[in-house]
Amino acid sequence: MNGKNQIKRIRVPARCAWLFVGMWMTISVSQAQVCVSGKVTSAGKPLGSVRVDLCSADSSGLIQYTFTNQFGQYRFDGIQLDQIVLRFKALSYNTLNEPVLLKKTDTILNVELSAGGVERLQEVLVHAKRPYRLGRDTIELQTSSFLQGDERTVEDLLRKIPGLSVGNDGIIKIGDKEVEKVMVEGDDLFGKGYRLLTQNMSVQPLEKVQILQRYSNNKHLKGIENSDKVALNLSLKADSKSQWIGSAAISGTPVGKQYYSGSINVMNFGKKNKYYLLSSANNNGVDAVSSINHLLYSGQTDEAGQIGTEVTTPTIIDNSLELPGFDYRRTNFNRDMLHSFNMILNPLEHLKVKWLGFVNLTKKSFYRNTIQTYHVEDISFTNRENNEFSKEANNYFSKWELQYDIDKRSTLVYTGNLGSLQRNDNGSILFNDVASKELTWGKGVLTNHNITHTFKVSPSAALVSSARWILQRSPLDYGLDQYYYEDLFQTKDVANVTQHIENDLQYLGITSQYVKKSIQGDYLELALSNEYKDQKLLTNLFLHTNDGQALSPNGFNNYLHLRSNNSSILAKYTIKRKKWELTPQLRAGFAASRWGDLSTENQKNYLQFSPSLSTRWSMYHKGKLEATFSLRQNNSELTDIVPNYYTIGIRNFVKGLDNIALLTNYGGVISYTHGNLLDRFFGSLSLGHHTFSNYISTSSLINPNFTINRQIVLKNKKSSFFKAQLNYYLKPLNGNLKFDVEGRYSSYETAVEGLGIRQVHTDSYDYGLSFRSVWRSRLNIYGGYRIESKSYTVENKMQLKNTYGFLQLFLNMGTGIQANLKNESYRFGDFMGSKSKAYYFSDFSISYDVKKIKTRFDITAKNIFNNRTFQQALLTDTYQAITSYQLLPRYVSFGIYYSF
């Protein structure tokens, strides 16, 4: 058995390596290419922001252009001509043309500009036919080139741009990289909570979408930090600036069950002040706020001077519904209401004020039936559960930011927020024909304050310091009016079970970080940080008897007080040469932790070391190879050391370790990229492997009426993955073809009480192929197919295979009439003795756009085939499950959309 497993682990990386080599050889076939670089000076001093044009030998055609950096340096890569002309242009300097005869080796050309020329450029109007403009760090896209007529929101437009992907949750990615923020006219309202903007703002006023590469959130670090972040900026039409504009939409069903949707967006984006107001309500399945976490806990973990950006109280009971790979709106029986007011003010020349506030009142319901089959050696039984669940949430949140420029080299930024988060979950459960009610309710509060000071020491160095304070309270009460635990507690005559939870956090963190870039491009980063966390977790479980007594069973109550102080230092240095760079990094720290209850206290001190080494090689003009190798150490969290059991929902109990554990893992990732967003071919491939020297696993006690999970520390978990994505523009078909494939493999151990340690192997594969047309015709299509396969090997191998296909047709009939048909198909492979079953969905909409009055009328039909249930399968190392979900029925709605 061990021999077979070893062969399998060796064969998988080999398969990935052949895939990597094949892709590299296929893409890298190109002509010999050289580069031209140099330095521009005047009177012996370097000149920045000089435009350098690379033209053909007769100076008639512009091939590329760039600008010199702050050190006067410029560079062109991948030149295939024999003779070129470089033209150097800058205000207050005479234009210089330099012919260059290229050789097989790279060419260096340093030039000296003389004072003279024009002091001010005249206004120039350029009428470009291309749908994009490529700058040094900016890709500028004309929105009119991607509009097909059915777009309403910014998100609808972004889905049409090749190279951009928008998930069902609204997250925007370019390749594997998530967008940092979406700005409007250069100003940011929501940070990583940009979905509040993109899912609601009208597309009508947009003129351009700018993709900002190597983006810096801190303006003083632009050109200093080695950033690979990406952001989007929305540029408005001239007649939409500095005035009140917006849109209003309303739709509803005339007969049958009433489904409705209404929204109004009002905005004014002036040069100094910006306002954005939003109000919406619906019960047709759409989340008013997909996720508020990015608004509540905003910040950049990998940005200079940031600290405490992911600190929050742990989630104890989570009743969220997860349907991976399926449109959540079909199962979301909701009633959402959102009101949001946001503004950016510039009361003084050096002062900018931002304020964001929203109220979100929502109720969501879902209905599911689950059949769970356990078969672990001699443990074998089946549970059936019908669940009708409703979740009510009342969220109130405000955030403010003050940005003050002390002088040209120094800026002070203060950010604060205050939120009230209230939840009330109500579940009606039929478990093995026994009915019960489950209630979870709580009202939490969160306040988060951060102050950051940036001082630009020189044009190539800066010092960023910040301090953050967080206070969060997340109390929770849980109740179950049925008693399933007689075998566990050996107590009879129990009417109901309750649990009270106090979950508090207080945090204080300070950091100071120095960054510097040398003339050669070498980059230095030094940081000192200190973080203090004070966390309290109280859980009290009570068994309420029929005679009114409240029993508190031993081993099922907790009072845990954890105080930790972590001091750390970060040292990072990037050595950069022409085509490659090497970055060694070391993060070292000293952690002191004290934890215990009212009577006892434990203490543990330890050192942490997390070194890494990364490299980047520009193999040729469009090819880039990157690799990172790291060793990481981190300590266990609060819920990992809870000494006694607590419930996380009906029939599930967990407890933590007996001590704080220092967890260590090491591994590497290597990735290859060819091309960029605007190339006809854009592809990437990543391979990775990690070994966990020790990790937290579980030891489970399985009973038909309950499951008890005890956390344990085991050794030698292994995990590997590969991921490839290919984007190719098919010119004969005028469309973008996208192929992506992903595979993940892991080997680890778990334990079952009475059976001991069990070896688990998991494999998963995901293949996808899609095509989106950009035809200049009345008809356009978007279609694709995806295959997902997952297997678990414990005593036996269990495998599950699912497929998903879709085809969307868009037809522009002229005179303002557009029609849209979206078809989806889901199929599950043979599982648990059931035959393969397919589900088909179809949605249709037709709209009539009356441009004279800026109004659109539409008719929408959802779930035309009127599917009322949907089934998904799940595999784990201990059980198999089939879950059926109730779907929103077929309905037809009429709507009006008006822009002003």
GROMACS .gro file of C-alpha atoms in nm, residues 239-511:
model
  273
  239ASP     CA    1  -2.116   6.538  -1.979
  240SER     CA    2  -2.143   6.312  -1.671
  241LYS     CA    3  -1.887   6.491  -1.456
  242SER     CA    4  -1.958   6.751  -1.189
  243GLN     CA    5  -2.334   6.709  -1.207
  244TRP     CA    6  -2.600   6.489  -1.057
  245ILE     CA    7  -2.661   6.177  -1.262
  246GLY     CA    8  -2.803   5.838  -1.186
  247SER     CA    9  -3.050   5.567  -1.266
  248ALA     CA   10  -3.368   5.416  -1.131
  249ALA     CA   11  -3.511   5.071  -1.197
  250ILE     CA   12  -3.819   4.884  -1.087
  251SER     CA   13  -3.957   4.543  -1.186
  252GLY     CA   14  -4.225   4.308  -1.062
  253THR     CA   15  -4.445   4.012  -1.144
  254PRO     CA   16  -4.803   4.100  -1.249
  255VAL     CA   17  -4.954   3.762  -1.151
  256GLY     CA   18  -4.879   3.479  -0.911
  257LYS     CA   19  -4.634   3.513  -0.625
  258GLN     CA   20  -4.501   3.866  -0.609
  259TYR     CA   21  -4.132   3.901  -0.695
  260TYR     CA   22  -3.998   4.253  -0.714
  261SER     CA   23  -3.678   4.452  -0.749
  262GLY     CA   24  -3.621   4.825  -0.721
  263SER     CA   25  -3.315   5.045  -0.700
  264ILE     CA   26  -3.203   5.403  -0.737
  265ASN     CA   27  -2.846   5.529  -0.781
  266VAL     CA   28  -2.763   5.899  -0.757
  267MET     CA   29  -2.409   6.027  -0.798
  268ASN     CA   30  -2.208   6.342  -0.851
  269PHE     CA   31  -1.840   6.301  -0.929
  270GLY     CA   32  -1.686   6.646  -0.932
  271LYS     CA   33  -1.324   6.744  -0.943
  272LYS     CA   34  -1.313   6.810  -0.569
  273ASN     CA   35  -1.618   6.648  -0.415
  274LYS     CA   36  -1.781   6.316  -0.497
  275TYR     CA   37  -2.115   6.174  -0.380
  276TYR     CA   38  -2.272   5.833  -0.434
  277LEU     CA   39  -2.615   5.741  -0.296
  278LEU     CA   40  -2.776   5.401  -0.333
  279SER     CA   41  -3.106   5.252  -0.225
  280SER     CA   42  -3.234   4.910  -0.329
  281ALA     CA   43  -3.483   4.642  -0.230
  282ASN     CA   44  -3.568   4.303  -0.379
  283ASN     CA   45  -3.697   3.955  -0.309
  284ASN     CA   46  -3.582   3.787  -0.633
  285GLY     CA   47  -3.270   3.623  -0.488
  286VAL     CA   48  -3.010   3.897  -0.537
  287ASP     CA   49  -2.793   3.986  -0.237
  288ALA     CA   50  -2.802   4.361  -0.176
  289VAL     CA   51  -2.454   4.328  -0.028
  290SER     CA   52  -2.273   4.013  -0.145
  291SER     CA   53  -2.026   4.033   0.140
  292ILE     CA   54  -1.966   4.312   0.387
  293ASN     CA   55  -1.646   4.159   0.525
  294HIS     CA   56  -1.424   4.363   0.291
  295LEU     CA   57  -1.591   4.678   0.421
  296LEU     CA   58  -1.568   4.578   0.786
  297TYR     CA   59  -1.213   4.445   0.781
  298SER     CA   60  -1.051   4.646   0.501
  299GLY     CA   61  -0.677   4.675   0.456
  300GLN     CA   62  -0.389   4.529   0.258
  301THR     CA   63  -0.191   4.253   0.427
  302ASP     CA   64   0.108   4.285   0.191
  303GLU     CA   65   0.131   4.665   0.191
  304ALA     CA   66   0.404   4.867   0.360
  305GLY     CA   67   0.298   4.999   0.699
  306GLN     CA   68  -0.018   4.786   0.733
  307ILE     CA   69  -0.089   4.583   1.044
  308GLY     CA   70  -0.388   4.402   1.195
  309THR     CA   71  -0.587   4.390   0.871
  310GLU     CA   72  -0.726   4.039   0.925
  311VAL     CA   73  -0.785   4.046   1.299
  312THR     CA   74  -1.141   3.953   1.402
  313THR     CA   75  -1.332   3.737   1.646
  314PRO     CA   76  -1.366   3.372   1.536
  315THR     CA   77  -1.695   3.246   1.394
  316ILE     CA   78  -1.848   2.991   1.634
  317ILE     CA   79  -2.178   2.900   1.465
  318ASP     CA   80  -2.215   2.953   1.091
  319ASN     CA   81  -2.550   2.885   0.926
  320SER     CA   82  -2.452   3.016   0.583
  321LEU     CA   83  -2.557   2.822   0.278
  322GLU     CA   84  -2.278   2.728   0.037
  323LEU     CA   85  -2.344   2.606  -0.316
  324PRO     CA   86  -2.011   2.603  -0.500
  325GLY     CA   87  -2.045   2.619  -0.877
  326PHE     CA   88  -2.416   2.703  -0.867
  327ASP     CA   89  -2.595   3.036  -0.899
  328TYR     CA   90  -2.697   3.119  -0.540
  329ARG     CA   91  -2.980   3.343  -0.664
  330ARG     CA   92  -3.186   3.040  -0.765
  331THR     CA   93  -3.202   2.912  -0.405
  332ASN     CA   94  -3.205   3.244  -0.219
  333PHE     CA   95  -3.556   3.313  -0.090
  334ASN     CA   96  -3.483   3.663   0.033
  335ARG     CA   97  -3.612   4.004   0.128
  336ASP     CA   98  -3.323   4.251   0.108
  337MET     CA   99  -3.309   4.623   0.166
  338LEU     CA  100  -3.000   4.843   0.140
  339HIS     CA  101  -2.948   5.216   0.189
  340SER     CA  102  -2.601   5.360   0.140
  341PHE     CA  103  -2.460   5.714   0.139
  342ASN     CA  104  -2.097   5.779   0.050
  343MET     CA  105  -1.896   6.090  -0.016
  344ILE     CA  106  -1.545   6.228  -0.070
  345LEU     CA  107  -1.484   6.593   0.024
  346ASN     CA  108  -1.186   6.825  -0.020
  347PRO     CA  109  -1.258   7.110   0.226
  348LEU     CA  110  -0.896   7.223   0.217
  349GLU     CA  111  -0.624   7.194  -0.045
  350HIS     CA  112  -0.428   6.942   0.161
  351LEU     CA  113  -0.720   6.766   0.331
  352LYS     CA  114  -0.943   6.490   0.192
  353VAL     CA  115  -1.239   6.349   0.385
  354LYS     CA  116  -1.417   6.022   0.300
  355TRP     CA  117  -1.733   5.890   0.461
  356LEU     CA  118  -1.919   5.568   0.391
  357GLY     CA  119  -2.237   5.454   0.558
  358PHE     CA  120  -2.492   5.184   0.491
  359VAL     CA  121  -2.791   5.010   0.645
  360ASN     CA  122  -2.864   4.656   0.531
  361LEU     CA  123  -3.182   4.483   0.650
  362THR     CA  124  -3.219   4.136   0.509
  363LYS     CA  125  -3.402   3.809   0.552
  364LYS     CA  126  -3.291   3.497   0.367
  365SER     CA  127  -3.448   3.153   0.363
  366PHE     CA  128  -3.343   2.822   0.217
  367TYR     CA  129  -3.488   2.472   0.210
  368ARG     CA  130  -3.278   2.158   0.187
  369ASN     CA  131  -3.313   1.784   0.232
  370THR     CA  132  -2.999   1.584   0.310
  371ILE     CA  133  -2.922   1.212   0.314
  372GLN     CA  134  -2.591   1.135   0.489
  373THR     CA  135  -2.444   0.786   0.469
  374TYR     CA  136  -2.163   0.690   0.708
  375HIS     CA  137  -1.959   0.380   0.633
  376VAL     CA  138  -1.633   0.373   0.829
  377GLU     CA  139  -1.526   0.010   0.879
  378ASP     CA  140  -1.783  -0.131   1.125
  379ILE     CA  141  -1.962   0.206   1.173
  380SER     CA  142  -2.250   0.220   0.928
  381PHE     CA  143  -2.576   0.419   0.938
  382THR     CA  144  -2.779   0.673   0.739
  383ASN     CA  145  -2.926   1.004   0.857
  384ARG     CA  146  -3.206   1.194   0.688
  385GLU     CA  147  -3.259   1.561   0.757
  386ASN     CA  148  -3.510   1.813   0.621
  387ASN     CA  149  -3.419   2.172   0.698
  388GLU     CA  150  -3.617   2.493   0.654
  389PHE     CA  151  -3.395   2.781   0.758
  390SER     CA  152  -3.436   3.158   0.773
  391LYS     CA  153  -3.166   3.415   0.853
  392GLU     CA  154  -3.240   3.773   0.950
  393ALA     CA  155  -2.962   4.030   0.967
  394ASN     CA  156  -2.970   4.399   1.051
  395ASN     CA  157  -2.634   4.558   0.975
  396TYR     CA  158  -2.548   4.922   1.041
  397PHE     CA  159  -2.203   5.039   0.941
  398SER     CA  160  -2.011   5.363   0.894
  399LYS     CA  161  -1.653   5.428   0.794
  400TRP     CA  162  -1.459   5.750   0.770
  401GLU     CA  163  -1.114   5.852   0.651
  402LEU     CA  164  -0.915   6.171   0.689
  403GLN     CA  165  -0.613   6.221   0.465
  404TYR     CA  166  -0.394   6.523   0.535
  405ASP     CA  167  -0.085   6.616   0.334
  406ILE     CA  168   0.151   6.774   0.587
  407ASP     CA  169   0.380   6.872   0.300
  408LYS     CA  170   0.483   6.730  -0.037
  409ARG     CA  171   0.683   6.455   0.131
  410SER     CA  172   0.462   6.364   0.423
  411THR     CA  173   0.099   6.243   0.462
  412LEU     CA  174  -0.109   6.148   0.764
  413VAL     CA  175  -0.411   5.917   0.716
  414TYR     CA  176  -0.667   5.826   0.982
  415THR     CA  177  -0.930   5.558   0.917
  416GLY     CA  178  -1.206   5.453   1.156
  417ASN     CA  179  -1.525   5.255   1.145
  418LEU     CA  180  -1.815   5.155   1.366
  419GLY     CA  181  -2.054   4.871   1.296
  420SER     CA  182  -2.350   4.703   1.460
  421LEU     CA  183  -2.418   4.349   1.335
  422GLN     CA  184  -2.737   4.177   1.446
  423ARG     CA  185  -2.844   3.825   1.345
  424ASN     CA  186  -3.146   3.606   1.415
  425ASP     CA  187  -3.144   3.256   1.262
  426ASN     CA  188  -3.444   3.027   1.286
  427GLY     CA  189  -3.441   2.666   1.167
  428SER     CA  190  -3.717   2.405   1.148
  429ILE     CA  191  -3.558   2.060   1.130
  430LEU     CA  192  -3.695   1.712   1.075
  431PHE     CA  193  -3.414   1.473   1.170
  432ASN     CA  194  -3.492   1.103   1.118
  433ASP     CA  195  -3.863   1.188   1.153
  434VAL     CA  196  -3.805   1.383   1.479
  435ALA     CA  197  -3.900   1.752   1.454
  436SER     CA  198  -3.707   2.030   1.628
  437LYS     CA  199  -3.654   2.406   1.630
  438GLU     CA  200  -3.310   2.564   1.624
  439LEU     CA  201  -3.254   2.931   1.716
  440THR     CA  202  -2.937   3.141   1.697
  441TRP     CA  203  -2.940   3.509   1.780
  442GLY     CA  204  -2.692   3.779   1.872
  443LYS     CA  205  -2.601   4.145   1.840
  444GLY     CA  206  -2.236   4.234   1.796
  445VAL     CA  207  -2.041   4.557   1.775
  446LEU     CA  208  -1.715   4.639   1.599
  447THR     CA  209  -1.494   4.947   1.600
  448ASN     CA  210  -1.161   4.968   1.417
  449HIS     CA  211  -0.921   5.265   1.410
  450ASN     CA  212  -0.596   5.304   1.220
  451ILE     CA  213  -0.355   5.594   1.179
  452THR     CA  214  -0.072   5.589   0.923
  453HIS     CA  215   0.209   5.835   0.864
  454THR     CA  216   0.422   5.827   0.548
  455PHE     CA  217   0.742   6.028   0.513
  456LYS     CA  218   0.926   6.026   0.182
  457VAL     CA  219   1.286   6.042   0.295
  458SER     CA  220   1.415   6.087  -0.062
  459PRO     CA  221   1.288   6.026  -0.417
  460SER     CA  222   1.383   5.661  -0.372
  461ALA     CA  223   1.310   5.594  -0.002
  462ALA     CA  224   1.018   5.626   0.239
  463LEU     CA  225   0.927   5.548   0.599
  464VAL     CA  226   0.573   5.427   0.674
  465SER     CA  227   0.448   5.393   1.032
  466SER     CA  228   0.103   5.300   1.160
  467ALA     CA  229  -0.093   5.202   1.469
  468ARG     CA  230  -0.426   5.014   1.487
  469TRP     CA  231  -0.677   4.955   1.766
  470ILE     CA  232  -0.969   4.711   1.736
  471LEU     CA  233  -1.252   4.636   1.975
  472GLN     CA  234  -1.505   4.368   1.880
  473ARG     CA  235  -1.779   4.189   2.073
  474SER     CA  236  -1.971   3.901   1.912
  475PRO     CA  237  -2.208   3.748   2.171
  476LEU     CA  238  -2.434   3.464   2.063
  477ASP     CA  239  -2.718   3.258   2.209
  478TYR     CA  240  -2.817   2.919   2.076
  479GLY     CA  241  -3.124   2.710   2.148
  480LEU     CA  242  -3.252   2.365   2.044
  481ASP     CA  243  -3.592   2.241   2.160
  482GLN     CA  244  -3.509   1.874   2.104
  483TYR     CA  245  -3.273   1.645   2.296
  484TYR     CA  246  -3.052   1.420   2.082
  485TYR     CA  247  -2.773   1.363   2.335
  486GLU     CA  248  -2.900   1.103   2.581
  487ASP     CA  249  -2.616   0.864   2.486
  488LEU     CA  250  -2.364   1.144   2.540
  489PHE     CA  251  -2.475   1.288   2.876
  490GLN     CA  252  -2.661   0.986   3.022
  491THR     CA  253  -2.937   1.223   3.133
  492LYS     CA  254  -3.309   1.180   3.066
  493ASP     CA  255  -3.616   1.406   3.081
  494VAL     CA  256  -3.440   1.696   2.902
  495ALA     CA  257  -3.678   1.934   2.723
  496ASN     CA  258  -3.432   2.160   2.541
  497VAL     CA  259  -3.066   2.260   2.511
  498THR     CA  260  -2.917   2.613   2.514
  499GLN     CA  261  -2.569   2.759   2.484
  500HIS     CA  262  -2.458   3.112   2.565
  501ILE     CA  263  -2.140   3.250   2.404
  502GLU     CA  264  -1.934   3.558   2.487
  503ASN     CA  265  -1.672   3.624   2.218
  504ASP     CA  266  -1.462   3.938   2.277
  505LEU     CA  267  -1.148   4.078   2.119
  506GLN     CA  268  -0.924   4.374   2.187
  507TYR     CA  269  -0.621   4.439   1.967
  508LEU     CA  270  -0.338   4.692   1.950
  509GLY     CA  271  -0.068   4.683   1.684
  510ILE     CA  272   0.212   4.920   1.581
  511THR     CA  273   0.461   4.896   1.296
   0.00000   0.00000   0.00000
